[in-house]
Amino acid sequence: MKPYLIIAATENAISDDKAKGHLKIDHADENDLVSDLLRAAQSAWEEDSGRILLDSTWEQAFEYWPIGCFELDRYPVSAITSIKYTGEDGAEQTLSSSIYLLSAQPYRKPRVYLKNAQTWPSVTLQVGSPIKVRFKAGDATVATIPQDILAAIKVKLGDLYADRDGMAEIRTRSGQLIGSERVWQWATRRHRIEA
């Protein structure tokens, strides 16, 4: 299953003031709108690339114990907070952190492996997605976010602001993407998580 956000970062990649400057807004009437669109643009970046920019907590659910390892769909992961599972009796249990380890490499899907001579629990799991891996992701500070990522977020912010009523159409020239979409795709491809 797709990871979902548990605790958001305390700040955005771009400040509200810089976002307003980028959009050439010099009044306070649209402060809330700009703030909402900025969060949406940053979320779109993280969803499309898999790369989490600022320290936040995520959770990803799984249906069964893996044969090899759990692969997490967000990076970079700095720590596994917990692995919880629910048995068919409905009781939730927490897996001891002494039996697994995190393998996290730049631009690769982080993986959670069993340590040597360890096994996943043999309990019968509840139907659905009974295993939940909670993790900390994001390694940048606002000052260290690469400029191409900031540019892509600003492009997406501009597109969202221009199309805030949902009526704009994306135009193409000879089948090629317009400039803003090219910037977005170039940056997300460059920073996308790999298997």
PDB file of C-alpha atoms in Angstrom:
ATOM      1  CA  MET A   1       0.000   0.000   0.000  1.00  0.00           C
ATOM      2  CA  LYS A   2       0.992   3.599  -0.483  1.00  0.00           C
ATOM      3  CA  PRO A   3       2.595   5.303   2.549  1.00  0.00           C
ATOM      4  CA  TYR A   4       0.558   7.947   4.300  1.00  0.00           C
ATOM      5  CA  LEU A   5       1.623  10.922   6.348  1.00  0.00           C
ATOM      6  CA  ILE A   6       1.286  10.649  10.134  1.00  0.00           C
ATOM      7  CA  ILE A   7       3.141  13.763  11.354  1.00  0.00           C
ATOM      8  CA  ALA A   8       3.903  16.537   8.864  1.00  0.00           C
ATOM      9  CA  ALA A   9       7.074  18.617   8.801  1.00  0.00           C
ATOM     10  CA  THR A  10       6.886  21.766  10.906  1.00  0.00           C
ATOM     11  CA  GLU A  11       7.758  24.013   7.954  1.00  0.00           C
ATOM     12  CA  ASN A  12       7.411  24.115   4.183  1.00  0.00           C
ATOM     13  CA  ALA A  13      10.227  23.931   1.642  1.00  0.00           C
ATOM     14  CA  ILE A  14       9.400  27.500   0.593  1.00  0.00           C
ATOM     15  CA  SER A  15       8.189  30.180   2.989  1.00  0.00           C
ATOM     16  CA  ASP A  16       4.779  31.753   2.464  1.00  0.00           C
ATOM     17  CA  ASP A  17       6.474  35.112   1.816  1.00  0.00           C
ATOM     18  CA  LYS A  18       8.699  33.653  -0.915  1.00  0.00           C
ATOM     19  CA  ALA A  19       5.692  31.895  -2.422  1.00  0.00           C
ATOM     20  CA  LYS A  20       3.763  35.170  -2.514  1.00  0.00           C
ATOM     21  CA  GLY A  21       6.798  36.865  -4.084  1.00  0.00           C
ATOM     22  CA  HIS A  22       6.981  34.152  -6.736  1.00  0.00           C
ATOM     23  CA  LEU A  23       3.275  34.627  -7.497  1.00  0.00           C
ATOM     24  CA  LYS A  24       3.674  38.434  -7.426  1.00  0.00           C
ATOM     25  CA  ILE A  25       1.043  38.826  -4.717  1.00  0.00           C
ATOM     26  CA  ASP A  26       1.553  41.919  -2.540  1.00  0.00           C
ATOM     27  CA  HIS A  27      -1.593  41.831  -0.406  1.00  0.00           C
ATOM     28  CA  ALA A  28      -2.805  39.627   2.458  1.00  0.00           C
ATOM     29  CA  ASP A  29      -6.194  38.691   0.970  1.00  0.00           C
ATOM     30  CA  GLU A  30      -4.941  35.358  -0.384  1.00  0.00           C
ATOM     31  CA  ASN A  31      -2.542  34.308   2.403  1.00  0.00           C
ATOM     32  CA  ASP A  32      -4.545  31.182   3.266  1.00  0.00           C
ATOM     33  CA  LEU A  33      -4.936  30.233  -0.396  1.00  0.00           C
ATOM     34  CA  VAL A  34      -1.200  30.603  -1.060  1.00  0.00           C
ATOM     35  CA  SER A  35      -0.359  28.571   2.051  1.00  0.00           C
ATOM     36  CA  ASP A  36      -2.754  25.772   1.014  1.00  0.00           C
ATOM     37  CA  LEU A  37      -1.471  25.726  -2.576  1.00  0.00           C
ATOM     38  CA  LEU A  38       2.139  25.669  -1.359  1.00  0.00           C
ATOM     39  CA  ARG A  39       1.431  22.608   0.811  1.00  0.00           C
ATOM     40  CA  ALA A  40      -0.326  20.969  -2.155  1.00  0.00           C
ATOM     41  CA  ALA A  41       2.639  21.673  -4.469  1.00  0.00           C
ATOM     42  CA  GLN A  42       5.123  20.230  -1.982  1.00  0.00           C
ATOM     43  CA  SER A  43       2.906  17.169  -1.416  1.00  0.00           C
ATOM     44  CA  ALA A  44       2.679  16.663  -5.176  1.00  0.00           C
ATOM     45  CA  TRP A  45       6.486  16.779  -5.360  1.00  0.00           C
ATOM     46  CA  GLU A  46       6.825  14.142  -2.632  1.00  0.00           C
ATOM     47  CA  GLU A  47       4.170  11.921  -4.208  1.00  0.00           C
ATOM     48  CA  ASP A  48       5.633  12.088  -7.728  1.00  0.00           C
ATOM     49  CA  SER A  49       9.280  11.667  -6.729  1.00  0.00           C
ATOM     50  CA  GLY A  50       9.032   9.555  -3.565  1.00  0.00           C
ATOM     51  CA  ARG A  51      11.565  11.906  -1.953  1.00  0.00           C
ATOM     52  CA  ILE A  52      10.553  13.444   1.358  1.00  0.00           C
ATOM     53  CA  LEU A  53      12.201  16.789   1.895  1.00  0.00           C
ATOM     54  CA  LEU A  54      11.742  17.700   5.542  1.00  0.00           C
ATOM     55  CA  ASP A  55      11.611  15.592   8.702  1.00  0.00           C
ATOM     56  CA  SER A  56       8.198  13.921   8.972  1.00  0.00           C
ATOM     57  CA  THR A  57       6.653  10.626  10.091  1.00  0.00           C
ATOM     58  CA  TRP A  58       5.051   8.178   7.654  1.00  0.00           C
ATOM     59  CA  GLU A  59       3.383   4.784   7.811  1.00  0.00           C
ATOM     60  CA  GLN A  60       3.114   2.086   5.176  1.00  0.00           C
ATOM     61  CA  ALA A  61       0.856  -0.953   5.516  1.00  0.00           C
ATOM     62  CA  PHE A  62       1.525  -4.461   4.211  1.00  0.00           C
ATOM     63  CA  GLU A  63      -0.682  -7.520   3.789  1.00  0.00           C
ATOM     64  CA  TYR A  64       1.828 -10.197   4.789  1.00  0.00           C
ATOM     65  CA  TRP A  65       5.358 -10.810   6.039  1.00  0.00           C
ATOM     66  CA  PRO A  66       7.879 -10.551   3.195  1.00  0.00           C
ATOM     67  CA  ILE A  67      10.029 -13.379   1.923  1.00  0.00           C
ATOM     68  CA  GLY A  68      13.013 -11.020   1.709  1.00  0.00           C
ATOM     69  CA  CYS A  69      12.366  -7.538   3.032  1.00  0.00           C
ATOM     70  CA  PHE A  70       9.852  -4.726   3.299  1.00  0.00           C
ATOM     71  CA  GLU A  71      10.390  -2.028   0.642  1.00  0.00           C
ATOM     72  CA  LEU A  72       9.318   1.453   1.686  1.00  0.00           C
ATOM     73  CA  ASP A  73       8.027   3.816  -0.989  1.00  0.00           C
ATOM     74  CA  ARG A  74       9.466   7.023   0.451  1.00  0.00           C
ATOM     75  CA  TYR A  75      13.079   8.086   0.923  1.00  0.00           C
ATOM     76  CA  PRO A  76      15.352   9.026   2.613  1.00  0.00           C
ATOM     77  CA  VAL A  77      14.367   7.086   5.730  1.00  0.00           C
ATOM     78  CA  SER A  78      16.375   7.849   8.852  1.00  0.00           C
ATOM     79  CA  ALA A  79      14.729   5.437  11.298  1.00  0.00           C
ATOM     80  CA  ILE A  80      12.041   2.828  11.728  1.00  0.00           C
ATOM     81  CA  THR A  81       9.812   4.037  14.558  1.00  0.00           C
ATOM     82  CA  SER A  82       7.849   0.798  14.899  1.00  0.00           C
ATOM     83  CA  ILE A  83       6.546  -2.277  13.136  1.00  0.00           C
ATOM     84  CA  LYS A  84       3.124  -3.277  14.420  1.00  0.00           C
ATOM     85  CA  TYR A  85       0.985  -6.186  13.355  1.00  0.00           C
ATOM     86  CA  THR A  86      -2.524  -7.394  14.121  1.00  0.00           C
ATOM     87  CA  GLY A  87      -3.295 -11.069  14.545  1.00  0.00           C
ATOM     88  CA  GLU A  88      -6.565 -12.680  13.532  1.00  0.00           C
ATOM     89  CA  ASP A  89      -7.760 -12.253  17.126  1.00  0.00           C
ATOM     90  CA  GLY A  90      -7.619  -8.453  16.620  1.00  0.00           C
ATOM     91  CA  ALA A  91      -4.796  -7.883  19.109  1.00  0.00           C
ATOM     92  CA  GLU A  92      -2.112  -5.457  17.901  1.00  0.00           C
ATOM     93  CA  GLN A  93       1.480  -6.248  18.797  1.00  0.00           C
ATOM     94  CA  THR A  94       4.757  -4.406  18.291  1.00  0.00           C
ATOM     95  CA  LEU A  95       7.673  -6.254  16.748  1.00  0.00           C
ATOM     96  CA  SER A  96      10.896  -6.003  18.721  1.00  0.00           C
ATOM     97  CA  SER A  97      13.379  -3.688  17.011  1.00  0.00           C
ATOM     98  CA  SER A  98      16.135  -6.165  17.915  1.00  0.00           C
ATOM     99  CA  ILE A  99      15.131  -8.533  15.096  1.00  0.00           C
ATOM    100  CA  TYR A 100      15.192  -6.186  12.087  1.00  0.00           C
ATOM    101  CA  LEU A 101      17.390  -3.510  10.556  1.00  0.00           C
ATOM    102  CA  LEU A 102      17.000  -0.637   8.104  1.00  0.00           C
ATOM    103  CA  SER A 103      19.001  -0.484   4.887  1.00  0.00           C
ATOM    104  CA  ALA A 104      18.784   3.014   3.426  1.00  0.00           C
ATOM    105  CA  GLN A 105      20.814   4.155   0.423  1.00  0.00           C
ATOM    106  CA  PRO A 106      20.456   7.438  -1.491  1.00  0.00           C
ATOM    107  CA  TYR A 107      17.795   7.355  -4.246  1.00  0.00           C
ATOM    108  CA  ARG A 108      16.945   3.706  -3.503  1.00  0.00           C
ATOM    109  CA  LYS A 109      13.892   2.251  -1.852  1.00  0.00           C
ATOM    110  CA  PRO A 110      14.711   1.833   1.828  1.00  0.00           C
ATOM    111  CA  ARG A 111      14.421  -1.777   2.923  1.00  0.00           C
ATOM    112  CA  VAL A 112      13.730  -3.413   6.267  1.00  0.00           C
ATOM    113  CA  TYR A 113      15.495  -6.772   6.648  1.00  0.00           C
ATOM    114  CA  LEU A 114      15.517  -9.428   9.319  1.00  0.00           C
ATOM    115  CA  LYS A 115      18.782  -9.679  11.220  1.00  0.00           C
ATOM    116  CA  ASN A 116      20.708 -12.945  10.970  1.00  0.00           C
ATOM    117  CA  ALA A 117      18.999 -15.971  12.553  1.00  0.00           C
ATOM    118  CA  GLN A 118      15.716 -14.056  13.060  1.00  0.00           C
ATOM    119  CA  THR A 119      12.263 -14.859  11.679  1.00  0.00           C
ATOM    120  CA  TRP A 120       9.064 -12.929  11.203  1.00  0.00           C
ATOM    121  CA  PRO A 121       6.308 -13.861  13.688  1.00  0.00           C
ATOM    122  CA  SER A 122       4.376 -17.025  12.802  1.00  0.00           C
ATOM    123  CA  VAL A 123       1.041 -15.701  14.072  1.00  0.00           C
ATOM    124  CA  THR A 124      -1.907 -15.803  11.673  1.00  0.00           C
ATOM    125  CA  LEU A 125      -2.515 -12.231  10.546  1.00  0.00           C
ATOM    126  CA  GLN A 126      -5.804 -10.386  10.336  1.00  0.00           C
ATOM    127  CA  VAL A 127      -7.244 -10.017   6.832  1.00  0.00           C
ATOM    128  CA  GLY A 128      -6.475  -6.715   5.077  1.00  0.00           C
ATOM    129  CA  SER A 129      -3.240  -4.858   5.738  1.00  0.00           C
ATOM    130  CA  PRO A 130      -2.362  -5.933   9.277  1.00  0.00           C
ATOM    131  CA  ILE A 131       1.325  -4.934   9.247  1.00  0.00           C
ATOM    132  CA  LYS A 132       2.183  -1.258   9.679  1.00  0.00           C
ATOM    133  CA  VAL A 133       5.728   0.044   9.335  1.00  0.00           C
ATOM    134  CA  ARG A 134       6.089   3.547  10.794  1.00  0.00           C
ATOM    135  CA  PHE A 135       9.204   5.499   9.844  1.00  0.00           C
ATOM    136  CA  LYS A 136      10.915   8.889   9.927  1.00  0.00           C
ATOM    137  CA  ALA A 137      11.701  10.346   6.514  1.00  0.00           C
ATOM    138  CA  GLY A 138      13.284  13.521   5.160  1.00  0.00           C
ATOM    139  CA  ASP A 139      16.882  14.613   5.494  1.00  0.00           C
ATOM    140  CA  ALA A 140      17.020  18.160   4.187  1.00  0.00           C
ATOM    141  CA  THR A 141      16.666  21.455   5.953  1.00  0.00           C
ATOM    142  CA  VAL A 142      15.030  24.372   4.204  1.00  0.00           C
ATOM    143  CA  ALA A 143      18.511  25.732   3.474  1.00  0.00           C
ATOM    144  CA  THR A 144      19.792  22.475   1.886  1.00  0.00           C
ATOM    145  CA  ILE A 145      16.931  21.626  -0.480  1.00  0.00           C
ATOM    146  CA  PRO A 146      18.361  21.476  -4.032  1.00  0.00           C
ATOM    147  CA  GLN A 147      17.456  24.429  -6.257  1.00  0.00           C
ATOM    148  CA  ASP A 148      15.906  22.257  -8.974  1.00  0.00           C
ATOM    149  CA  ILE A 149      13.427  20.878  -6.431  1.00  0.00           C
ATOM    150  CA  LEU A 150      12.544  24.381  -5.242  1.00  0.00           C
ATOM    151  CA  ALA A 151      12.088  25.468  -8.867  1.00  0.00           C
ATOM    152  CA  ALA A 152       9.795  22.510  -9.554  1.00  0.00           C
ATOM    153  CA  ILE A 153       7.701  23.274  -6.458  1.00  0.00           C
ATOM    154  CA  LYS A 154       7.439  26.929  -7.525  1.00  0.00           C
ATOM    155  CA  VAL A 155       6.360  25.847 -11.014  1.00  0.00           C
ATOM    156  CA  LYS A 156       3.669  23.598  -9.546  1.00  0.00           C
ATOM    157  CA  LEU A 157       2.608  26.397  -7.176  1.00  0.00           C
ATOM    158  CA  GLY A 158       2.273  28.782 -10.129  1.00  0.00           C
ATOM    159  CA  ASP A 159       0.235  26.227 -12.072  1.00  0.00           C
ATOM    160  CA  LEU A 160      -2.062  25.596  -9.103  1.00  0.00           C
ATOM    161  CA  TYR A 161      -2.529  29.319  -8.534  1.00  0.00           C
ATOM    162  CA  ALA A 162      -3.244  30.010 -12.211  1.00  0.00           C
ATOM    163  CA  ASP A 163      -5.732  27.132 -12.296  1.00  0.00           C
ATOM    164  CA  ARG A 164      -7.319  27.728  -8.880  1.00  0.00           C
ATOM    165  CA  ASP A 165     -10.774  27.668 -10.452  1.00  0.00           C
ATOM    166  CA  GLY A 166     -10.029  24.389 -12.276  1.00  0.00           C
ATOM    167  CA  MET A 167     -10.724  25.791 -15.726  1.00  0.00           C
ATOM    168  CA  ALA A 168      -7.244  26.051 -17.307  1.00  0.00           C
ATOM    169  CA  GLU A 169      -6.186  23.635 -20.033  1.00  0.00           C
ATOM    170  CA  ILE A 170      -2.669  22.300 -20.541  1.00  0.00           C
ATOM    171  CA  ARG A 171      -1.571  23.217 -24.043  1.00  0.00           C
ATOM    172  CA  THR A 172       1.038  21.331 -26.018  1.00  0.00           C
ATOM    173  CA  ARG A 173       3.301  22.389 -28.846  1.00  0.00           C
ATOM    174  CA  SER A 174       3.844  19.610 -31.398  1.00  0.00           C
ATOM    175  CA  GLY A 175       3.130  17.002 -28.726  1.00  0.00           C
ATOM    176  CA  GLN A 176       5.757  18.385 -26.329  1.00  0.00           C
ATOM    177  CA  LEU A 177       5.045  19.408 -22.778  1.00  0.00           C
ATOM    178  CA  ILE A 178       4.768  23.086 -21.987  1.00  0.00           C
ATOM    179  CA  GLY A 179       7.632  24.620 -19.996  1.00  0.00           C
ATOM    180  CA  SER A 180       6.225  24.178 -16.506  1.00  0.00           C
ATOM    181  CA  GLU A 181       5.489  20.493 -17.052  1.00  0.00           C
ATOM    182  CA  ARG A 182       8.993  19.948 -18.482  1.00  0.00           C
ATOM    183  CA  VAL A 183      10.622  21.490 -15.387  1.00  0.00           C
ATOM    184  CA  TRP A 184       8.438  19.351 -13.122  1.00  0.00           C
ATOM    185  CA  GLN A 185       9.139  16.095 -14.959  1.00  0.00           C
ATOM    186  CA  TRP A 186      12.871  16.761 -15.255  1.00  0.00           C
ATOM    187  CA  ALA A 187      13.232  17.426 -11.524  1.00  0.00           C
ATOM    188  CA  THR A 188      11.048  14.522 -10.391  1.00  0.00           C
ATOM    189  CA  ARG A 189      12.858  12.128 -12.735  1.00  0.00           C
ATOM    190  CA  ARG A 190      16.217  13.311 -11.396  1.00  0.00           C
ATOM    191  CA  HIS A 191      15.219  12.758  -7.761  1.00  0.00           C
ATOM    192  CA  ARG A 192      12.794   9.828  -8.136  1.00  0.00           C
ATOM    193  CA  ILE A 193      13.180   6.850  -5.865  1.00  0.00           C
ATOM    194  CA  GLU A 194      14.541   3.723  -7.551  1.00  0.00           C
ATOM    195  CA  ALA A 195      13.688   0.114  -6.801  1.00  0.00           C
TER     196      ALA A 195
END
